[in-house]
Short mmCIF file of C-alpha atoms in Angstrom, two decimals:
data_model
loop_
_atom_site.label_atom_id
_atom_site.label_comp_id
_atom_site.label_asym_id
_atom_site.label_seq_id
_atom_site.Cartn_x
_atom_site.Cartn_y
_atom_site.Cartn_z
CA MET A 21 -23.09 8.71 20.67
CA GLN A 22 -23.92 11.74 22.84
CA ARG A 23 -25.44 13.40 19.77
CA GLY A 24 -27.63 10.41 19.06
CA ALA A 25 -25.45 9.11 16.22
CA VAL A 26 -25.27 5.34 15.89
CA PRO A 27 -22.17 3.76 14.33
CA PHE A 28 -22.91 1.30 11.54
CA LEU A 29 -19.49 0.68 9.95
CA VAL A 30 -15.90 0.07 10.98
CA SER A 31 -13.17 0.66 8.40
CA ALA A 32 -9.95 -1.25 9.06
CA THR A 33 -6.74 -0.89 7.06
CA SER A 34 -4.46 -3.61 5.73
CA GLY A 35 -1.32 -1.82 4.61
CA THR A 36 -1.32 1.89 5.50
CA THR A 37 0.14 4.27 2.94
CA VAL A 38 3.11 5.59 4.91
CA LEU A 39 4.18 2.97 7.44
CA GLY A 40 2.59 -0.10 5.84
CA ALA A 41 0.75 -1.12 9.01
CA PHE A 42 -1.91 -3.82 9.27
CA ASP A 43 -4.85 -3.60 11.65
CA PRO A 44 -5.71 -6.73 13.73
CA LEU A 45 -8.69 -7.89 11.67
CA GLU A 46 -9.75 -10.82 13.84
CA ALA A 47 -10.10 -8.62 16.93
CA ILE A 48 -11.91 -5.91 14.97
CA ALA A 49 -14.24 -8.48 13.40
CA ASP A 50 -15.12 -9.75 16.88
CA VAL A 51 -16.24 -6.26 17.88
CA CYS A 52 -18.23 -5.80 14.68
CA GLN A 53 -19.93 -9.17 15.07
CA ARG A 54 -20.81 -8.41 18.68
CA HIS A 55 -22.46 -5.09 17.79
CA GLY A 56 -23.85 -5.85 14.35
CA LEU A 57 -21.54 -3.46 12.50
CA TRP A 58 -20.47 -3.61 8.86
CA LEU A 59 -16.74 -4.33 8.60
CA HIS A 60 -14.94 -2.79 5.65
CA VAL A 61 -11.25 -3.47 5.05
CA ASP A 62 -9.18 -1.03 3.05
CA ALA A 63 -6.70 -3.53 1.61
CA ALA A 64 -5.94 -1.43 -1.45
CA TRP A 65 -2.22 -1.61 -0.71
CA GLY A 66 -1.83 -4.78 1.36
CA GLY A 67 -4.54 -7.06 -0.04
CA SER A 68 -2.21 -8.77 -2.51
CA VAL A 69 -0.35 -10.34 0.42
CA LEU A 70 -3.10 -12.98 0.45
CA LEU A 71 -1.41 -14.57 -2.55
CA SER A 72 1.70 -15.36 -0.49
CA GLN A 73 1.60 -18.43 1.72
CA THR A 74 4.48 -16.95 3.75
CA HIS A 75 3.02 -13.53 4.47
CA ARG A 76 -0.76 -13.92 4.24
CA HIS A 77 -1.02 -14.12 8.04
CA LEU A 78 -0.95 -10.31 7.99
CA LEU A 79 -4.52 -10.51 6.70
CA ASP A 80 -5.85 -13.09 9.16
CA GLY A 81 -9.55 -12.37 9.61
CA ILE A 82 -10.15 -10.62 6.29
CA GLN A 83 -12.54 -13.41 5.32
CA ARG A 84 -14.90 -12.02 7.98
CA ALA A 85 -15.14 -8.60 6.33
CA ASP A 86 -18.38 -7.48 4.70
CA SER A 87 -16.46 -5.56 2.04
CA VAL A 88 -12.85 -5.28 0.93
CA ALA A 89 -11.13 -2.74 -1.33
CA TRP A 90 -8.13 -4.11 -3.25
CA ASN A 91 -5.83 -2.52 -5.82
CA PRO A 92 -3.86 -5.14 -7.81
CA HIS A 93 -2.14 -2.29 -9.69
CA LYS A 94 -0.12 -1.59 -6.56
CA LEU A 95 1.85 -4.50 -5.12
CA LEU A 96 1.07 -6.87 -7.99
CA ALA A 97 1.94 -4.22 -10.60
CA ALA A 98 -1.14 -4.90 -12.71
CA GLY A 99 -1.75 -2.36 -15.47
CA LEU A 100 -3.09 0.97 -14.26
CA GLN A 101 -5.76 1.20 -13.17
CA CYS A 102 -6.95 -2.03 -11.58
CA SER A 103 -9.19 -1.77 -8.52
CA ALA A 104 -11.71 -4.11 -6.96
CA LEU A 105 -14.47 -3.88 -4.36
CA LEU A 106 -15.26 -7.32 -3.00
CA LEU A 107 -18.52 -7.96 -1.14
CA GLN A 108 -19.89 -10.81 0.95
CA ASP A 109 -23.38 -9.58 0.01
CA THR A 110 -24.97 -11.55 -2.86
CA SER A 111 -28.14 -9.48 -3.20
CA ASN A 112 -26.84 -7.23 -6.00
CA LEU A 113 -26.12 -4.51 -3.47
CA LEU A 114 -24.15 -2.23 -5.81
CA LYS A 115 -26.91 -2.26 -8.42
CA ARG A 116 -29.55 -1.50 -5.81
CA CYS A 117 -27.48 1.39 -4.46
CA HIS A 118 -26.01 2.86 -7.63
CA GLY A 119 -27.99 1.50 -10.58
CA SER A 120 -29.24 4.37 -12.74
CA GLN A 121 -31.52 2.20 -14.92
CA ALA A 122 -30.77 4.55 -17.78
CA SER A 123 -32.81 3.26 -20.70
CA TYR A 124 -30.51 4.90 -23.23
CA LEU A 125 -27.61 2.80 -21.90
CA PHE A 126 -28.94 -0.42 -20.46
CA GLN A 127 -31.79 -1.84 -22.52
CA GLN A 128 -33.79 -4.58 -20.84
CA ASP A 129 -35.23 -6.26 -23.96
CA LYS A 130 -32.04 -7.87 -25.27
CA PHE A 131 -31.98 -11.38 -26.66
CA TYR A 132 -29.71 -12.62 -23.84
CA ASP A 133 -30.00 -12.59 -20.05
CA VAL A 134 -29.55 -8.94 -19.06
CA ALA A 135 -28.41 -10.06 -15.61
CA LEU A 136 -25.04 -10.60 -17.30
CA ASP A 137 -24.67 -6.87 -18.02
CA THR A 138 -22.26 -5.22 -15.60
CA GLY A 139 -22.78 -1.59 -16.63
CA ASP A 140 -25.52 -0.81 -14.13
CA LYS A 141 -23.74 -2.61 -11.30
CA VAL A 142 -20.68 -0.38 -11.09
CA VAL A 143 -20.14 3.11 -9.78
CA GLN A 144 -18.10 4.39 -12.74
CA CYS A 145 -20.43 3.09 -15.46
CA GLY A 146 -18.36 3.31 -18.67
CA ARG A 147 -14.88 2.87 -17.20
CA ARG A 148 -12.76 0.10 -18.67
CA VAL A 149 -13.11 -3.37 -17.21
CA ASP A 150 -10.40 -3.65 -14.55
CA CYS A 151 -10.85 -7.37 -13.94
CA LEU A 152 -9.66 -8.23 -17.47
CA LYS A 153 -6.20 -6.78 -16.71
CA LEU A 154 -5.98 -8.84 -13.54
CA TRP A 155 -7.20 -12.01 -15.25
CA LEU A 156 -4.69 -11.70 -18.08
CA MET A 157 -1.78 -11.09 -15.70
CA TRP A 158 -2.86 -13.93 -13.41
CA LYS A 159 -3.21 -16.24 -16.42
CA ALA A 160 0.31 -15.34 -17.58
CA GLN A 161 2.05 -15.41 -14.18
CA GLY A 162 0.03 -18.06 -12.39
CA ASP A 163 -0.42 -18.39 -8.64
CA GLN A 164 3.24 -19.19 -8.11
CA GLY A 165 4.45 -16.32 -10.27
CA LEU A 166 2.43 -13.75 -8.34
CA GLU A 167 3.46 -15.31 -5.04
CA ARG A 168 7.13 -15.04 -6.03
CA ARG A 169 6.59 -11.38 -6.89
CA ILE A 170 5.23 -10.68 -3.41
CA ASP A 171 7.83 -12.77 -1.57
CA GLN A 172 10.63 -11.08 -3.51
CA ALA A 173 9.34 -7.65 -2.46
CA PHE A 174 9.37 -8.71 1.20
CA ALA A 175 12.85 -10.20 0.85
CA LEU A 176 14.25 -7.03 -0.75
CA ALA A 177 12.63 -4.87 1.90
CA ARG A 178 14.25 -7.01 4.58
CA TYR A 179 17.61 -6.75 2.80
CA LEU A 180 17.29 -2.96 2.73
CA VAL A 181 16.43 -2.88 6.44
CA GLU A 182 19.46 -4.96 7.37
CA GLU A 183 21.74 -2.78 5.25
CA ILE A 184 20.35 0.35 6.90
CA LYS A 185 21.18 -1.11 10.30
CA LYS A 186 24.79 -1.69 9.25
CA ARG A 187 25.48 1.87 8.10
CA GLU A 188 26.32 4.90 10.18
CA GLY A 189 23.96 7.80 9.66
CA LEU A 190 20.90 5.74 8.73
CA GLU A 191 18.15 5.29 11.29
CA LEU A 192 14.92 3.31 10.92
CA VAL A 193 11.69 5.04 11.89
CA MET A 194 10.35 1.63 12.90
CA GLU A 195 10.75 -2.05 12.08
CA PRO A 196 8.63 -2.46 8.95
CA GLU A 197 5.65 -4.81 8.91
CA PHE A 198 5.32 -4.67 5.15
CA VAL A 199 7.47 -3.47 2.20
CA ASN A 200 7.40 0.19 3.30
CA VAL A 201 10.87 0.99 4.64
CA CYS A 202 10.92 4.32 6.48
CA PHE A 203 14.18 5.83 7.68
CA TRP A 204 16.15 9.00 8.30
CA PHE A 205 19.47 9.91 6.74
CA VAL A 206 21.41 11.61 9.53
CA PRO A 207 24.14 13.73 7.91
CA PRO A 208 27.64 13.96 9.40
CA SER A 209 26.92 17.34 10.99
CA LEU A 210 24.10 15.89 13.10
CA ARG A 211 25.54 12.54 14.13
CA GLY A 212 25.92 12.19 17.88
CA LYS A 213 23.87 15.34 18.50
CA GLN A 214 20.51 13.76 19.25
CA ASP A 215 20.32 15.68 22.53
CA SER A 216 20.61 19.07 20.87
CA PRO A 217 17.41 21.14 21.26
CA ASP A 218 17.16 21.78 17.51
CA TYR A 219 18.17 18.28 16.40
CA HIS A 220 14.76 17.14 15.13
CA GLU A 221 14.09 20.45 13.40
CA ARG A 222 17.41 20.27 11.56
CA LEU A 223 16.98 16.57 10.75
CA SER A 224 13.57 17.27 9.22
CA LYS A 225 15.22 19.59 6.67
CA VAL A 226 17.62 16.93 5.41
CA ALA A 227 15.22 14.82 3.33
CA PRO A 228 13.93 17.76 1.22
CA VAL A 229 17.51 18.81 0.43
CA LEU A 230 18.51 15.29 -0.58
CA LYS A 231 15.35 14.91 -2.64
CA GLU A 232 16.23 18.06 -4.58
CA ARG A 233 19.76 16.83 -5.17
CA MET A 234 18.76 13.36 -6.38
CA VAL A 235 16.15 14.81 -8.74
CA LYS A 236 18.63 17.28 -10.23
CA GLU A 237 21.18 14.46 -10.54
CA GLY A 238 18.56 12.30 -12.19
CA SER A 239 19.71 9.30 -10.16
CA MET A 240 16.74 8.44 -7.92
CA MET A 241 13.22 9.36 -6.94
CA ILE A 242 12.34 8.64 -3.31
CA GLY A 243 9.40 10.03 -1.39
CA TYR A 244 9.62 11.66 2.03
CA GLN A 245 7.12 12.97 4.54
CA PRO A 246 6.55 13.71 8.22
CA HIS A 247 4.28 11.47 10.27
CA GLY A 248 2.65 12.65 13.47
CA THR A 249 5.38 14.14 15.62
CA ARG A 250 8.12 12.61 13.46
CA GLY A 251 9.96 14.97 11.14
CA ASN A 252 10.57 14.29 7.45
CA PHE A 253 11.91 10.82 6.70
CA PHE A 254 12.37 8.79 3.54
CA ARG A 255 9.80 6.15 2.60
CA VAL A 256 11.09 3.51 0.21
CA VAL A 257 8.36 1.21 -1.07
CA VAL A 258 9.95 -1.96 -2.41
CA ALA A 259 7.33 -3.16 -4.89
CA ASN A 260 8.84 -3.07 -8.38
CA PRO A 261 9.45 -6.71 -9.40
CA ALA A 262 12.52 -5.65 -11.40
CA LEU A 263 14.39 -4.39 -8.32
CA THR A 264 17.46 -6.22 -7.03
CA CYS A 265 19.77 -6.12 -4.02
CA ALA A 266 22.17 -4.08 -6.16
CA ASP A 267 19.47 -1.41 -6.48
CA MET A 268 19.11 -1.30 -2.70
CA ASP A 269 22.88 -0.87 -2.35
CA PHE A 270 22.89 1.91 -4.94
CA LEU A 271 20.09 3.71 -3.13
CA LEU A 272 21.99 3.84 0.15
CA ASN A 273 25.32 4.64 -1.49
CA GLU A 274 23.72 7.49 -3.40
CA LEU A 275 22.16 8.96 -0.27
CA GLU A 276 25.54 8.87 1.44
CA ARG A 277 27.21 10.50 -1.55
CA LEU A 278 24.63 13.25 -1.91
CA GLY A 279 24.53 13.98 1.81
CA GLN A 280 28.19 13.76 2.78
CA ASP A 281 28.59 17.56 3.01
CA LEU A 282 25.43 18.23 5.04
#
């Protein structure tokens, strides 16, 4: 503001990549409404939660957004790639902003209503039609089928969290809000040594070693990363609809097996 810049947009997030956090959309929408700001919600990861009656409260207020990004290929496991940009605006905003009016692509003298053509309304022009993948999956699974898929992911994530709490040497980074379960594996050599000056530095080196071991074993593939001041931790995203509680047990057992000598 000191430089004369005037904000015009607020971008909120529903389902952050690492921790799976959801911004308070109602409160943010109040601020945007008060100051006449465009509210965009990045719900690429968490937007599918709307299909669950149990968990959709995480997105309370999203109906007040001016635009929403949503990727059904993530939590819903639609065929790659399937992305949507949803707008409250009904004035053909995307066409006015991005339409190329290329006469060699989009002829205006067709025998049908050219308003039905989508080519000049999208940013990527000739990319395949993402909505068809979503429609076919939705038609096959139905509302209840997709809702079960989401609720199952939440239930498995909760099962994994409770199992982590039961086991020595596993420590949650935080209580998850979504299906991102973030935790440290504390090897035997570091247990009870949280007060050591080099504890966090040594703990941060554990996840890369275990990742190398599991890849070479061919048993698992789990991501890890640091976050802010937190050292490397594992991030298990429970989204595959084929996963079971037995898979969660195997994951933890395998970490303990691979890290028992560390």
